[in-house]
Structure formats: structure tokens, C-alpha cells
Short mmCIF file of C-alpha atoms in Angstrom, two decimals:
data_model
loop_
_atom_site.label_atom_id
_atom_site.label_comp_id
_atom_site.label_asym_id
_atom_site.label_seq_id
_atom_site.Cartn_x
_atom_site.Cartn_y
_atom_site.Cartn_z
CA MET A 1 -0.28 0.01 0.23
CA SER A 2 1.36 3.10 -0.48
CA ARG A 3 2.00 6.62 1.74
CA LYS A 4 -0.99 8.17 1.03
CA SER A 5 -3.09 5.73 0.99
CA ILE A 6 -2.24 4.37 4.46
CA LEU A 7 -2.03 8.53 5.31
CA TRP A 8 -5.82 8.26 3.68
CA ILE A 9 -7.16 5.86 5.84
CA ALA A 10 -5.20 7.43 8.34
CA VAL A 11 -6.99 10.36 8.67
CA LEU A 12 -10.24 8.47 7.43
CA CYS A 13 -10.42 6.24 10.99
CA SER A 14 -9.39 9.59 12.87
CA LEU A 15 -12.10 11.73 11.95
CA VAL A 16 -14.70 8.29 12.44
CA ILE A 17 -13.38 7.79 16.16
CA ALA A 18 -12.79 11.35 16.97
CA PHE A 19 -17.38 12.62 16.08
CA ALA A 20 -18.01 9.08 16.94
CA GLY A 21 -17.84 9.93 20.57
CA LEU A 22 -18.89 13.58 20.76
CA ALA A 23 -23.40 13.00 19.95
CA GLY A 24 -23.74 13.36 23.45
CA CYS A 25 -21.48 15.99 24.74
CA ARG A 26 -21.91 20.01 24.99
CA SER A 27 -19.23 21.87 24.65
CA LYS A 28 -18.22 25.71 24.38
CA ASP A 29 -15.04 24.52 23.37
CA PRO A 30 -13.23 23.73 19.55
CA VAL A 31 -14.77 20.34 18.26
CA VAL A 32 -11.83 19.13 15.79
CA VAL A 33 -11.00 15.86 14.61
CA THR A 34 -8.00 14.00 16.41
CA PRO A 35 -4.54 11.69 15.01
CA PRO A 36 -4.50 8.73 15.51
CA ALA A 37 -3.07 7.11 18.36
CA LYS A 38 -1.00 4.38 16.89
CA ASP A 39 2.29 5.28 14.84
CA VAL A 40 0.92 5.39 11.39
CA GLU A 41 4.00 5.10 8.46
CA MET A 42 3.25 9.13 7.28
CA THR A 43 4.56 12.06 4.01
CA GLU A 44 7.00 14.09 4.99
CA GLU A 45 5.60 16.28 7.73
CA PRO A 46 5.14 19.88 6.18
CA GLU A 47 7.76 22.29 7.84
CA GLY A 48 6.43 25.11 9.98
CA SER A 49 2.75 25.98 11.39
CA ILE A 50 0.17 23.90 10.01
CA TYR A 51 -3.04 26.53 9.05
CA TRP A 52 -6.71 25.72 8.89
CA PRO A 53 -7.83 26.77 5.31
CA LEU A 54 -10.53 28.22 5.76
CA THR A 55 -10.01 30.65 9.15
CA GLY A 56 -5.71 30.72 9.03
CA LEU A 57 -5.32 29.64 12.06
CA GLU A 58 -2.87 27.35 13.63
CA ALA A 59 -3.94 23.75 13.68
CA GLU A 60 -3.14 21.21 15.59
CA ASN A 61 -1.62 18.55 13.11
CA PRO A 62 -2.18 18.81 9.25
CA GLN A 63 -4.52 15.41 9.29
CA VAL A 64 -6.89 17.84 10.70
CA THR A 65 -7.21 19.69 8.12
CA LEU A 66 -8.26 17.51 5.66
CA GLY A 67 -11.57 16.48 7.11
CA ARG A 68 -13.90 16.91 4.58
CA THR A 69 -15.68 20.59 5.11
CA LEU A 70 -19.91 20.35 6.19
CA SER A 71 -22.39 22.52 4.36
CA VAL A 72 -25.53 23.61 6.28
CA LYS A 73 -28.36 25.12 4.80
CA ILE A 74 -29.91 27.33 7.38
CA ASP A 75 -32.64 29.41 8.53
CA ASN A 76 -32.73 32.87 9.12
CA HIS A 77 -36.80 33.79 8.97
CA PRO A 78 -38.13 36.80 11.84
CA GLN A 79 -40.10 33.93 13.33
CA SER A 80 -37.00 31.19 13.26
CA GLY A 81 -35.59 31.64 16.71
CA SER A 82 -31.94 31.87 17.40
CA LYS A 83 -29.08 30.12 15.37
CA VAL A 84 -27.65 27.45 16.30
CA GLY A 85 -24.31 26.32 16.23
CA ILE A 86 -23.71 28.82 13.56
CA ASN A 87 -20.52 30.81 15.67
CA SER A 88 -18.50 27.35 14.88
CA ALA A 89 -18.63 28.01 11.08
CA ASP A 90 -15.37 28.89 9.30
CA VAL A 91 -17.37 30.65 6.85
CA VAL A 92 -21.20 31.57 6.64
CA PHE A 93 -23.05 32.54 3.20
CA GLU A 94 -25.84 34.88 3.42
CA THR A 95 -28.02 34.98 0.42
CA LEU A 96 -32.09 36.36 -0.84
CA ALA A 97 -33.70 33.21 -1.09
CA GLU A 98 -37.25 34.71 -1.65
CA GLY A 99 -39.52 37.29 -0.77
CA GLY A 100 -36.75 39.91 0.78
CA ILE A 101 -35.66 36.57 3.07
CA THR A 102 -32.22 35.29 3.59
CA ARG A 103 -30.94 32.30 4.41
CA PHE A 104 -27.50 31.01 5.69
CA ASN A 105 -25.20 28.88 4.17
CA ALA A 106 -22.82 27.89 7.04
CA VAL A 107 -19.63 25.90 6.72
CA TYR A 108 -17.99 23.75 9.04
CA GLN A 109 -13.85 22.18 9.47
CA SER A 110 -11.99 23.46 11.91
CA ASP A 111 -15.35 23.49 14.38
CA VAL A 112 -17.83 21.40 14.39
CA PRO A 113 -20.70 21.84 16.80
CA GLU A 114 -23.14 18.45 18.35
CA GLN A 115 -26.03 19.94 16.83
CA VAL A 116 -26.77 22.80 14.13
CA MET A 117 -30.54 24.53 14.08
CA PRO A 118 -32.77 25.49 12.30
CA VAL A 119 -31.83 23.18 9.02
CA ARG A 120 -34.44 24.01 6.20
CA SER A 121 -34.54 23.48 2.07
CA ALA A 122 -31.80 24.11 -0.54
CA ARG A 123 -31.10 26.73 -2.89
CA ASP A 124 -29.80 27.37 -6.76
CA SER A 125 -26.33 29.02 -4.61
CA ASP A 126 -25.61 26.55 -2.77
CA LEU A 127 -24.99 24.54 -5.52
CA HIS A 128 -21.59 27.22 -5.87
CA VAL A 129 -20.64 26.85 -2.42
CA VAL A 130 -20.83 23.52 -1.65
CA SER A 131 -18.25 23.09 -4.55
CA GLN A 132 -16.36 26.23 -3.69
CA PHE A 133 -15.22 24.78 0.09
CA GLY A 134 -14.30 21.32 -1.30
CA ASP A 135 -17.00 19.57 -2.71
CA SER A 136 -18.89 19.58 1.29
CA LEU A 137 -20.91 16.95 2.33
CA PHE A 138 -24.49 18.92 1.83
CA PHE A 139 -26.86 19.52 4.72
CA TYR A 140 -30.65 21.01 4.40
CA SER A 141 -34.54 20.09 4.19
CA GLY A 142 -35.19 19.24 0.88
CA GLY A 143 -35.71 21.55 -1.72
CA ASN A 144 -38.15 22.23 -5.24
CA ALA A 145 -37.71 19.85 -8.30
CA ASN A 146 -35.57 22.74 -10.15
CA VAL A 147 -32.90 22.36 -7.06
CA LEU A 148 -32.89 19.03 -6.27
CA GLY A 149 -32.30 17.74 -10.15
CA LYS A 150 -29.37 20.18 -9.75
CA LEU A 151 -27.99 19.29 -7.09
CA ARG A 152 -27.23 15.57 -7.99
CA ASP A 153 -26.71 16.36 -11.68
CA ALA A 154 -23.80 18.26 -9.97
CA GLY A 155 -22.89 15.13 -7.73
CA VAL A 156 -23.59 17.37 -5.41
CA THR A 157 -23.11 15.20 -1.84
CA SER A 158 -26.83 14.71 -0.33
CA MET A 159 -27.01 14.58 3.49
CA ALA A 160 -30.81 15.46 3.16
CA HIS A 161 -33.09 15.46 5.89
CA GLY A 162 -35.55 12.20 3.92
CA THR A 163 -32.58 10.93 2.54
CA ILE A 164 -30.60 10.28 6.13
CA GLY A 165 -33.53 10.94 8.49
CA SER A 166 -33.29 9.08 11.85
CA ASP A 167 -29.54 8.84 11.66
CA LEU A 168 -28.98 12.75 11.89
CA TYR A 169 -31.88 15.03 12.22
CA GLY A 170 -34.89 15.34 14.75
CA ARG A 171 -37.71 18.54 15.89
CA TYR A 172 -36.86 20.22 18.83
CA SER A 173 -40.24 20.38 20.93
CA GLY A 174 -39.75 23.63 21.92
CA ARG A 175 -40.44 25.28 18.15
CA SER A 176 -42.81 25.44 16.00
CA ALA A 177 -42.39 23.40 12.51
CA PRO A 178 -40.43 24.44 10.16
CA HIS A 179 -38.44 26.69 12.18
CA ASN A 180 -37.15 23.68 14.86
CA LEU A 181 -35.26 20.80 12.26
CA PHE A 182 -31.61 19.74 13.98
CA VAL A 183 -29.10 18.34 12.41
CA GLU A 184 -26.73 16.19 14.77
CA LEU A 185 -23.40 17.44 13.19
CA ALA A 186 -20.99 16.23 15.53
CA LYS A 187 -22.45 12.69 14.17
CA ALA A 188 -21.64 13.23 10.44
CA TYR A 189 -18.52 12.03 9.72
CA GLU A 190 -19.73 9.00 11.32
CA VAL A 191 -23.19 8.49 9.97
CA ALA A 192 -21.29 9.87 6.05
CA THR A 193 -18.69 6.55 6.27
CA SER A 194 -21.75 4.50 7.00
CA LYS A 195 -23.07 5.89 3.95
CA GLY A 196 -20.03 4.81 1.31
CA PHE A 197 -19.10 8.31 1.46
CA ASP A 198 -15.88 9.45 1.80
CA VAL A 199 -15.27 12.01 4.69
CA ALA A 200 -11.42 13.19 4.16
CA THR A 201 -9.49 14.49 0.94
CA ALA A 202 -6.26 13.55 -0.02
CA GLU A 203 -4.30 17.16 0.66
CA SER A 204 -5.89 20.29 1.92
CA ILE A 205 -8.11 22.19 0.49
CA ALA A 206 -8.17 25.82 -0.78
CA GLY A 207 -8.90 27.91 1.31
CA LEU A 208 -9.70 32.03 1.46
CA GLU A 209 -5.90 34.08 2.01
CA PHE A 210 -5.36 35.55 5.70
CA SER A 211 -3.41 38.34 6.84
CA ASN A 212 -0.89 35.80 8.28
CA SER A 213 -0.09 34.27 4.70
CA LYS A 214 3.30 33.26 4.04
CA SER A 215 3.20 32.82 0.22
CA ASN A 216 5.00 35.06 -1.22
CA GLU A 217 3.20 35.58 -4.32
CA LEU A 218 0.18 37.74 -2.36
CA THR A 219 1.13 41.67 -1.79
CA PRO A 220 -1.37 43.14 1.04
CA SER A 221 -3.72 45.87 0.49
CA SER A 222 -2.55 49.08 2.63
CA ALA A 223 -5.97 50.92 0.60
CA TYR A 224 -8.43 51.45 3.58
CA ARG A 225 -10.45 53.56 5.67
CA THR A 226 -11.43 53.00 9.09
CA ALA A 227 -14.89 51.60 10.11
CA THR A 228 -16.98 50.27 12.94
CA GLU A 229 -19.99 49.76 11.23
CA ALA A 230 -21.52 47.71 8.37
CA HIS A 231 -24.84 48.51 7.42
CA VAL A 232 -26.45 45.71 5.22
CA PRO A 233 -30.00 46.26 3.84
CA PHE A 234 -31.58 43.36 2.41
CA SER A 235 -35.00 44.19 2.58
CA PRO A 236 -36.52 45.20 5.54
CA LEU A 237 -37.21 41.59 6.59
CA SER A 238 -33.44 41.01 6.72
CA ASP A 239 -31.88 44.03 7.34
CA THR A 240 -28.46 42.86 9.19
CA ARG A 241 -26.34 45.48 10.69
CA TRP A 242 -22.67 44.96 12.06
CA THR A 243 -20.13 46.73 14.94
CA TRP A 244 -17.73 46.94 14.77
CA ASP A 245 -16.49 45.29 19.05
CA SER A 246 -13.12 46.56 19.25
CA GLU A 247 -12.14 45.17 22.88
CA ASN A 248 -12.95 41.54 21.35
CA LYS A 249 -11.90 42.30 18.09
CA LEU A 250 -15.40 40.67 16.26
CA TRP A 251 -17.82 42.24 14.65
CA LEU A 252 -21.17 41.80 15.99
CA ARG A 253 -24.27 41.47 14.17
CA ALA A 254 -28.63 42.51 14.58
CA ALA A 255 -30.99 42.26 12.06
CA GLY A 256 -33.60 44.45 11.91
CA GLY A 257 -32.25 46.63 14.74
CA VAL A 258 -32.79 43.07 16.77
CA THR A 259 -29.23 41.60 18.40
CA GLN A 260 -29.28 37.98 16.94
CA TYR A 261 -27.57 35.42 19.40
CA ASP A 262 -26.42 32.19 19.05
CA GLY A 263 -28.56 29.59 20.15
CA ALA A 264 -25.38 26.94 21.84
CA SER A 265 -23.99 28.98 23.53
CA ASP A 266 -26.16 32.03 23.94
CA GLU A 267 -23.68 34.46 22.80
CA GLN A 268 -24.32 37.32 20.05
CA ILE A 269 -23.17 36.01 16.36
CA SER A 270 -19.82 37.62 15.53
CA ALA A 271 -17.31 37.60 12.66
CA ASP A 272 -14.05 38.45 12.61
CA ASN A 273 -14.22 39.49 8.70
CA VAL A 274 -17.25 40.86 6.69
CA VAL A 275 -17.28 40.32 2.86
CA VAL A 276 -20.11 42.02 0.94
CA MET A 277 -20.52 40.97 -2.51
CA TRP A 278 -21.55 42.52 -5.00
CA ALA A 279 -23.09 39.87 -7.39
CA ARG A 280 -25.66 38.70 -10.39
CA HIS A 281 -28.94 37.36 -9.45
CA SER A 282 -30.85 36.27 -11.89
CA GLU A 283 -34.79 34.19 -11.87
CA GLY A 284 -33.83 30.49 -10.65
CA SER A 285 -35.91 27.55 -10.05
CA ARG A 286 -39.78 28.26 -8.05
CA ALA A 287 -39.95 27.71 -4.53
CA GLY A 288 -43.53 26.75 -2.95
CA GLY A 289 -46.41 28.14 -4.26
CA GLY A 290 -44.70 29.70 -6.83
CA THR A 291 -42.39 31.75 -6.02
CA VAL A 292 -39.01 32.91 -7.74
CA THR A 293 -36.11 32.46 -6.16
CA TYR A 294 -32.46 33.54 -7.37
CA ASP A 295 -29.95 31.72 -9.38
CA ILE A 296 -27.29 34.17 -8.01
CA ASP A 297 -23.31 34.03 -9.56
CA LEU A 298 -20.70 33.30 -7.16
CA VAL A 299 -18.51 32.19 -9.95
CA GLY A 300 -17.92 35.11 -11.55
CA GLY A 301 -16.64 38.41 -10.19
CA GLY A 302 -17.63 41.77 -9.21
CA ASN A 303 -17.82 44.40 -6.25
CA VAL A 304 -16.41 43.55 -2.82
CA ALA A 305 -16.38 45.52 0.29
CA ILE A 306 -14.81 43.80 3.07
CA PHE A 307 -14.86 45.00 7.23
CA SER A 308 -11.84 43.81 9.00
CA ASP A 309 -9.99 44.88 11.84
CA GLY A 310 -11.54 47.64 12.44
CA LYS A 311 -11.66 48.58 9.19
CA ARG A 312 -12.83 49.00 5.20
CA PHE A 313 -11.25 47.77 2.69
CA ASP A 314 -13.07 47.94 -1.03
CA GLY A 315 -12.15 46.43 -4.37
CA THR A 316 -13.23 43.40 -6.51
CA TRP A 317 -13.52 39.91 -6.24
CA GLU A 318 -13.31 36.60 -8.51
CA GLY A 319 -14.85 33.27 -7.95
CA SER A 320 -14.28 30.03 -9.51
CA ALA A 321 -15.23 26.76 -9.55
CA ASP A 322 -14.10 24.75 -7.37
CA ALA A 323 -12.21 27.34 -5.08
CA PRO A 324 -12.69 29.85 -2.69
CA PRO A 325 -13.23 33.27 -3.88
CA VAL A 326 -10.20 35.84 -3.99
CA PHE A 327 -10.25 39.65 -2.96
CA LYS A 328 -8.09 42.09 -5.03
CA ASP A 329 -7.98 45.99 -4.32
CA ALA A 330 -7.85 48.87 -6.88
CA GLU A 331 -4.13 48.33 -7.78
CA GLY A 332 -4.08 44.70 -7.97
CA ASN A 333 -3.08 43.79 -4.89
CA SER A 334 -4.35 41.05 -2.05
CA ILE A 335 -7.13 42.17 0.39
CA LEU A 336 -6.34 39.33 3.06
CA LEU A 337 -9.07 38.51 5.74
CA THR A 338 -8.20 38.32 9.59
CA PRO A 339 -7.87 35.18 10.92
CA GLY A 340 -10.82 33.77 11.88
CA ARG A 341 -14.21 33.25 10.93
CA THR A 342 -15.64 34.99 7.57
CA TRP A 343 -19.58 36.15 6.58
CA ILE A 344 -20.13 36.48 3.19
CA SER A 345 -23.64 39.17 3.05
CA VAL A 346 -23.99 38.66 -0.97
CA VAL A 347 -25.73 41.26 -2.40
CA PRO A 348 -27.37 41.98 -5.85
CA LEU A 349 -25.55 44.77 -8.19
CA ASP A 350 -27.83 47.53 -7.31
CA GLN A 351 -27.93 46.94 -3.89
CA GLU A 352 -26.63 49.71 -1.27
CA ILE A 353 -25.03 49.06 1.32
CA ASP A 354 -23.78 52.13 4.25
CA SER A 355 -20.57 52.08 6.98
CA ASP A 356 -19.14 54.61 8.77
CA ALA A 357 -15.86 54.09 6.68
CA ALA A 358 -14.16 57.24 7.04
CA ASP A 359 -9.86 58.62 7.29
CA ALA A 360 -8.87 57.21 4.42
CA ALA A 361 -5.13 55.29 4.28
CA SER A 362 -3.92 55.83 1.46
CA THR A 363 -4.49 58.19 -1.78
CA THR A 364 -7.01 55.50 -3.30
CA ASP A 365 -10.29 56.57 -3.18
CA TYR A 366 -13.46 54.52 -3.41
#
């Protein structure tokens, strides 16, 4: 057996063992995969520190970064309640669904919570997110026939409610349907393995670009303005505002003037980076009752505003079919993210946002 095969099997076993024992415990500490206890023949260890590809934070060892990402579709209806487990996500995409309401696609790898709730149905844009973040295992609850057909044709690894059933999903009695469906994400690798799905990759997935990158090819942008607020008014039903917490170095989220919390920790929803991407929205599949949803282009490119470390950077984004977007300023320099969690709000091309950005740090005018 080749060294590469031995390494992959070791990673697979460690993922399954680590998550099998987590179903019945709740912890605010990161839930990460662990290396195998016994000695395993491995390829040469990389030099220096190892980083999670989607957070830029240091990882325990290179094996844990090979865990396949977990993508969960999360409800954001005004009556949906707190978002359980969302603060554990490495990356969250917020996109318009229909009727002015947004939904989230939360991508997990470095920190997997016990449960995530409320889980809802898939949309056209999820095809892009799943493929750009390492061909994620995708957790959702149904969808219209057109969306489900697209997911099937694209070969998405579906871990949907109704196909996995009682293996992972349940209803929380303290909430009303359809806003009470939860997925036991800590069991994800164990159940996926039992269904014959791969739960590890041969090498680390393509990641986002962070300020601690060791790549000599990246020239960091120095064109920014200070900012402490970012207002993203998707609609009156999804009017979001982020406020910079300088003490904790986090962006804190409110919607409709109301603070939003993670129900797993009772802490305010937060992010280290808030990215606003302008993207083409066109008519997509029709939801129940004939409501038109959006087909959102996350592969092309467009303008971007990035709020990070109390600063606002403006520039452009460029996407691809199998890697996360990259961000550049007007001079073509890389807009690098602060290591940590990233929230990406995708808005229509004509959407305006507000911020208090001021005190330009360079002569670049946006």
C-alpha cells in the first residue's frame, strides 16, 4: 500500500473515531478531529506551522485539515429563532432566498458543534458554495424539483433530511415547524462513512487568503478606511447591521434592530471578517406556491467591500468553480482577511450598503 493511501486511511479512521464519541456531549470548546493514537507511516511532515484553510488559524496537525467540509443550510426567517451552532462555522454565506428573506449556508471544518438548527431547504446558490469549499457534505431539508435536480446532476454529496432520516435529524419540541429541524453535526463523519461517503481529502482544500499567509506571491493591500459599522439592508425583513467590538476584535451582528444570538452558547453572532460581495442575481428555480428564487452567480466576479480589524477595504472579487473567492484592491493587491471566521453577504448589483468608513489610509479613492 502506498504512503498516500496509508495516510488517507489514518485520517479517515481518526475522523470517525473522534466524532463518534461527541454525539451526547455539549461543549463550547472547538470540536476538532484528532490524529490516530498509534504510529502511522506518513509522508514528510511540512515545515512550520499548519493552518486551517478556511480560518487561517493554527491547526493541531496536518491530518485534521483533511477533514471534508460540512455545509448546512440554515433558516433566517424572522420567526425562526436563534441560530444554533452558527458561531462555530468557519465561513457563512448569506444570500437572498425569496420574499426579501435571506438564508445561510454555513461551512464547518475546524470547529464542529454538536447540533445546528434550524435547517431548511436548499437553493440554487448552494451549488456554488458546496463546490467552492472542497465539495462539502451538504445538509439541508428538501427543495423544489429544479434545485434537487441540479444538486443531483452536479454530483453533490447529499446528506439531506429524509434521505439520511433518523440517523442525523430531529425536531426540537420548543419551536414550531418548520423552524425546529436540527442536525446532529457531531455525528456527520460517522454517518457519512456508514453511507459509503468519503470523509477526508487527499490534500488540504483551497482556502481563503489571510494576513498570516506565507505566500510570497501575495502583496497585501494598504488601501483602507477605518470603520466601526457595516449596514447591509437586504430588505425590511432582512436588514442586517454589523458593529465593530474593538475590545474583543469582532464584528457583532443584529438584524431588524435586534441582536442575533447563537442558541448553542447564548453569545451574539459574530465574525472576524464581514465580506459584502455584489453578484448577478437572475431568476432561478420556483419555490412552493410558484415563488421565484434567485440564481446567484458566485463563480464570476464583481465589487466587494471587506470589513476586517476595524477597517473597510474596497475592491473586487473573483470566483471559480472549485475554490473560494479571492479579493483584490484597485491596484491588484490582495485584500487579506484577519485569521478567524468569515461572514459573506451576497447582495444584488444595485444594492447599496452603508458604513461609517472614514480616514483613508492611502490616496486610493473608492
